[in-house]
């Protein structure tokens, strides 16, 4: 019998940190990057599972909520956000299936490319993410 992996609010919150790290890698979050994230959450992340928060809202919206909160607080340490995600991933490896990893890379790449292509700092962050997800 195959055991189903259960996502958690913390899973989605850490994805919010990761995607924020990609967007703020160049020390500036553009509206187009946040708009792209919201589009991808609706297109792909909502259908990942049926987990809800305490307000019965799909838990995948935690990605947007955390991203927006970090942006409104003007957090500019992309590496700290990235490291938080990596630490979570290492503690919860069972949640990171090949499909989830692929969706993470697709989302991160789309956010980075959302404003006039991928710049050097975003490219470095994406490469680090790719290596981390292959571990």
PDB file of C-alpha atoms in Angstrom:
ATOM      1  CA  UNK A   1       0.000   0.000   0.000  1.00  0.00           C
ATOM      2  CA  UNK A   2       1.410   3.372  -1.019  1.00  0.00           C
ATOM      3  CA  UNK A   3       1.349   6.025   1.695  1.00  0.00           C
ATOM      4  CA  UNK A   4       0.141   9.452   0.528  1.00  0.00           C
ATOM      5  CA  UNK A   5       2.354  12.405   1.347  1.00  0.00           C
ATOM      6  CA  UNK A   6       0.521  15.117   3.243  1.00  0.00           C
ATOM      7  CA  UNK A   7       1.544  18.698   2.679  1.00  0.00           C
ATOM      8  CA  UNK A   8       1.346  21.178   5.524  1.00  0.00           C
ATOM      9  CA  UNK A   9       0.937  24.918   5.957  1.00  0.00           C
ATOM     10  CA  UNK A  10       4.629  25.056   6.827  1.00  0.00           C
ATOM     11  CA  UNK A  11       5.451  23.435   3.474  1.00  0.00           C
ATOM     12  CA  UNK A  12       3.675  26.223   1.600  1.00  0.00           C
ATOM     13  CA  UNK A  13       5.074  28.933   3.871  1.00  0.00           C
ATOM     14  CA  UNK A  14       8.604  27.753   3.121  1.00  0.00           C
ATOM     15  CA  UNK A  15       7.845  27.800  -0.592  1.00  0.00           C
ATOM     16  CA  UNK A  16       6.803  31.428  -0.117  1.00  0.00           C
ATOM     17  CA  UNK A  17      10.221  32.117   1.413  1.00  0.00           C
ATOM     18  CA  UNK A  18      11.971  30.350  -1.450  1.00  0.00           C
ATOM     19  CA  UNK A  19      10.090  32.171  -4.188  1.00  0.00           C
ATOM     20  CA  UNK A  20      10.641  35.472  -2.389  1.00  0.00           C
ATOM     21  CA  UNK A  21      14.383  34.681  -2.238  1.00  0.00           C
ATOM     22  CA  UNK A  22      14.402  34.232  -6.019  1.00  0.00           C
ATOM     23  CA  UNK A  23      12.558  37.526  -6.559  1.00  0.00           C
ATOM     24  CA  UNK A  24      14.698  39.527  -4.113  1.00  0.00           C
ATOM     25  CA  UNK A  25      18.012  38.008  -5.249  1.00  0.00           C
ATOM     26  CA  UNK A  26      18.740  41.269  -7.096  1.00  0.00           C
ATOM     27  CA  UNK A  27      17.599  43.319  -4.047  1.00  0.00           C
ATOM     28  CA  UNK A  28      14.426  44.468  -5.792  1.00  0.00           C
ATOM     29  CA  UNK A  29      11.059  42.701  -6.066  1.00  0.00           C
ATOM     30  CA  UNK A  30       9.087  43.741  -9.129  1.00  0.00           C
ATOM     31  CA  UNK A  31       5.280  43.700  -9.323  1.00  0.00           C
ATOM     32  CA  UNK A  32       5.536  41.432 -12.357  1.00  0.00           C
ATOM     33  CA  UNK A  33       7.367  38.835 -10.242  1.00  0.00           C
ATOM     34  CA  UNK A  34       4.595  38.793  -7.626  1.00  0.00           C
ATOM     35  CA  UNK A  35       1.942  38.736 -10.366  1.00  0.00           C
ATOM     36  CA  UNK A  36       3.657  35.731 -11.963  1.00  0.00           C
ATOM     37  CA  UNK A  37       3.743  33.949  -8.602  1.00  0.00           C
ATOM     38  CA  UNK A  38       0.001  34.547  -8.070  1.00  0.00           C
ATOM     39  CA  UNK A  39      -0.724  33.235 -11.567  1.00  0.00           C
ATOM     40  CA  UNK A  40       1.295  30.057 -10.974  1.00  0.00           C
ATOM     41  CA  UNK A  41      -0.236  29.433  -7.546  1.00  0.00           C
ATOM     42  CA  UNK A  42      -3.683  29.490  -9.172  1.00  0.00           C
ATOM     43  CA  UNK A  43      -2.613  27.406 -12.180  1.00  0.00           C
ATOM     44  CA  UNK A  44      -0.541  24.734 -10.446  1.00  0.00           C
ATOM     45  CA  UNK A  45      -0.166  24.876  -6.680  1.00  0.00           C
ATOM     46  CA  UNK A  46      -3.877  24.919  -5.745  1.00  0.00           C
ATOM     47  CA  UNK A  47      -4.389  21.529  -7.339  1.00  0.00           C
ATOM     48  CA  UNK A  48      -1.473  19.876  -5.517  1.00  0.00           C
ATOM     49  CA  UNK A  49      -3.619  18.832  -2.547  1.00  0.00           C
ATOM     50  CA  UNK A  50      -6.733  19.787  -0.606  1.00  0.00           C
ATOM     51  CA  UNK A  51      -5.125  21.104   2.604  1.00  0.00           C
ATOM     52  CA  UNK A  52      -6.764  24.240   4.021  1.00  0.00           C
ATOM     53  CA  UNK A  53      -5.718  26.778   6.624  1.00  0.00           C
ATOM     54  CA  UNK A  54      -7.755  27.612   9.735  1.00  0.00           C
ATOM     55  CA  UNK A  55      -9.927  29.945   7.640  1.00  0.00           C
ATOM     56  CA  UNK A  56     -10.765  27.110   5.188  1.00  0.00           C
ATOM     57  CA  UNK A  57      -8.711  28.767   2.475  1.00  0.00           C
ATOM     58  CA  UNK A  58      -6.540  26.547   0.298  1.00  0.00           C
ATOM     59  CA  UNK A  59      -3.173  26.221   2.006  1.00  0.00           C
ATOM     60  CA  UNK A  60      -1.319  26.919  -1.240  1.00  0.00           C
ATOM     61  CA  UNK A  61      -2.236  30.589  -0.802  1.00  0.00           C
ATOM     62  CA  UNK A  62       0.278  30.589   2.063  1.00  0.00           C
ATOM     63  CA  UNK A  63       2.914  30.882  -0.692  1.00  0.00           C
ATOM     64  CA  UNK A  64       1.523  34.285  -1.691  1.00  0.00           C
ATOM     65  CA  UNK A  65       0.859  35.384   1.881  1.00  0.00           C
ATOM     66  CA  UNK A  66       4.443  34.750   3.032  1.00  0.00           C
ATOM     67  CA  UNK A  67       5.919  36.264  -0.144  1.00  0.00           C
ATOM     68  CA  UNK A  68       3.790  39.394   0.268  1.00  0.00           C
ATOM     69  CA  UNK A  69       4.583  39.670   3.984  1.00  0.00           C
ATOM     70  CA  UNK A  70       8.343  39.403   3.402  1.00  0.00           C
ATOM     71  CA  UNK A  71       8.080  42.016   0.658  1.00  0.00           C
ATOM     72  CA  UNK A  72       6.036  44.418   2.794  1.00  0.00           C
ATOM     73  CA  UNK A  73       8.571  44.024   5.610  1.00  0.00           C
ATOM     74  CA  UNK A  74      11.322  44.870   3.076  1.00  0.00           C
ATOM     75  CA  UNK A  75      13.308  41.733   3.868  1.00  0.00           C
ATOM     76  CA  UNK A  76      16.266  41.816   1.512  1.00  0.00           C
ATOM     77  CA  UNK A  77      18.331  38.858   2.708  1.00  0.00           C
ATOM     78  CA  UNK A  78      17.641  36.403  -0.095  1.00  0.00           C
ATOM     79  CA  UNK A  79      20.184  33.952   1.290  1.00  0.00           C
ATOM     80  CA  UNK A  80      18.453  33.761   4.682  1.00  0.00           C
ATOM     81  CA  UNK A  81      15.110  33.005   3.006  1.00  0.00           C
ATOM     82  CA  UNK A  82      16.746  30.441   0.735  1.00  0.00           C
ATOM     83  CA  UNK A  83      18.508  28.796   3.687  1.00  0.00           C
ATOM     84  CA  UNK A  84      15.228  28.583   5.623  1.00  0.00           C
ATOM     85  CA  UNK A  85      13.726  26.717   2.684  1.00  0.00           C
ATOM     86  CA  UNK A  86      16.717  24.370   2.395  1.00  0.00           C
ATOM     87  CA  UNK A  87      16.605  23.568   6.105  1.00  0.00           C
ATOM     88  CA  UNK A  88      12.906  22.755   5.847  1.00  0.00           C
ATOM     89  CA  UNK A  89      13.468  20.633   2.750  1.00  0.00           C
ATOM     90  CA  UNK A  90      16.185  18.659   4.513  1.00  0.00           C
ATOM     91  CA  UNK A  91      13.895  18.030   7.494  1.00  0.00           C
ATOM     92  CA  UNK A  92      10.901  17.032   5.329  1.00  0.00           C
ATOM     93  CA  UNK A  93      12.498  15.249   2.361  1.00  0.00           C
ATOM     94  CA  UNK A  94       9.505  12.945   1.959  1.00  0.00           C
ATOM     95  CA  UNK A  95       7.359  15.873   0.766  1.00  0.00           C
ATOM     96  CA  UNK A  96       9.672  16.689  -2.119  1.00  0.00           C
ATOM     97  CA  UNK A  97       8.681  14.214  -4.795  1.00  0.00           C
ATOM     98  CA  UNK A  98       9.993  14.526  -8.334  1.00  0.00           C
ATOM     99  CA  UNK A  99       6.729  16.228  -9.393  1.00  0.00           C
ATOM    100  CA  UNK A 100       6.959  18.751  -6.549  1.00  0.00           C
ATOM    101  CA  UNK A 101      10.617  19.467  -7.335  1.00  0.00           C
ATOM    102  CA  UNK A 102       9.766  20.009 -10.991  1.00  0.00           C
ATOM    103  CA  UNK A 103       6.951  22.408 -10.067  1.00  0.00           C
ATOM    104  CA  UNK A 104       9.263  24.304  -7.689  1.00  0.00           C
ATOM    105  CA  UNK A 105      11.883  24.761 -10.422  1.00  0.00           C
ATOM    106  CA  UNK A 106       9.253  25.793 -12.969  1.00  0.00           C
ATOM    107  CA  UNK A 107       7.760  28.365 -10.589  1.00  0.00           C
ATOM    108  CA  UNK A 108      11.137  29.751  -9.507  1.00  0.00           C
ATOM    109  CA  UNK A 109      12.300  30.082 -13.121  1.00  0.00           C
ATOM    110  CA  UNK A 110       9.098  31.842 -14.164  1.00  0.00           C
ATOM    111  CA  UNK A 111       9.377  34.322 -11.281  1.00  0.00           C
ATOM    112  CA  UNK A 112      12.987  35.100 -12.186  1.00  0.00           C
ATOM    113  CA  UNK A 113      12.112  35.597 -15.849  1.00  0.00           C
ATOM    114  CA  UNK A 114       9.001  37.697 -15.150  1.00  0.00           C
ATOM    115  CA  UNK A 115      10.820  41.031 -15.321  1.00  0.00           C
ATOM    116  CA  UNK A 116      13.110  41.475 -18.343  1.00  0.00           C
ATOM    117  CA  UNK A 117      14.644  38.014 -18.169  1.00  0.00           C
ATOM    118  CA  UNK A 118      16.835  36.286 -15.623  1.00  0.00           C
ATOM    119  CA  UNK A 119      19.695  38.358 -14.227  1.00  0.00           C
ATOM    120  CA  UNK A 120      22.976  37.062 -12.795  1.00  0.00           C
ATOM    121  CA  UNK A 121      21.910  36.980  -9.123  1.00  0.00           C
ATOM    122  CA  UNK A 122      18.697  35.160  -9.984  1.00  0.00           C
ATOM    123  CA  UNK A 123      20.593  32.728 -12.194  1.00  0.00           C
ATOM    124  CA  UNK A 124      22.957  31.889  -9.332  1.00  0.00           C
ATOM    125  CA  UNK A 125      20.007  31.368  -6.963  1.00  0.00           C
ATOM    126  CA  UNK A 126      18.260  29.139  -9.519  1.00  0.00           C
ATOM    127  CA  UNK A 127      21.416  27.072 -10.001  1.00  0.00           C
ATOM    128  CA  UNK A 128      21.749  26.648  -6.231  1.00  0.00           C
ATOM    129  CA  UNK A 129      18.107  25.602  -6.030  1.00  0.00           C
ATOM    130  CA  UNK A 130      18.548  23.070  -8.806  1.00  0.00           C
ATOM    131  CA  UNK A 131      21.577  21.555  -7.057  1.00  0.00           C
ATOM    132  CA  UNK A 132      19.755  21.504  -3.718  1.00  0.00           C
ATOM    133  CA  UNK A 133      16.727  19.725  -5.144  1.00  0.00           C
ATOM    134  CA  UNK A 134      18.965  17.074  -6.721  1.00  0.00           C
ATOM    135  CA  UNK A 135      20.424  16.097  -3.343  1.00  0.00           C
TER     136      UNK A 135
END
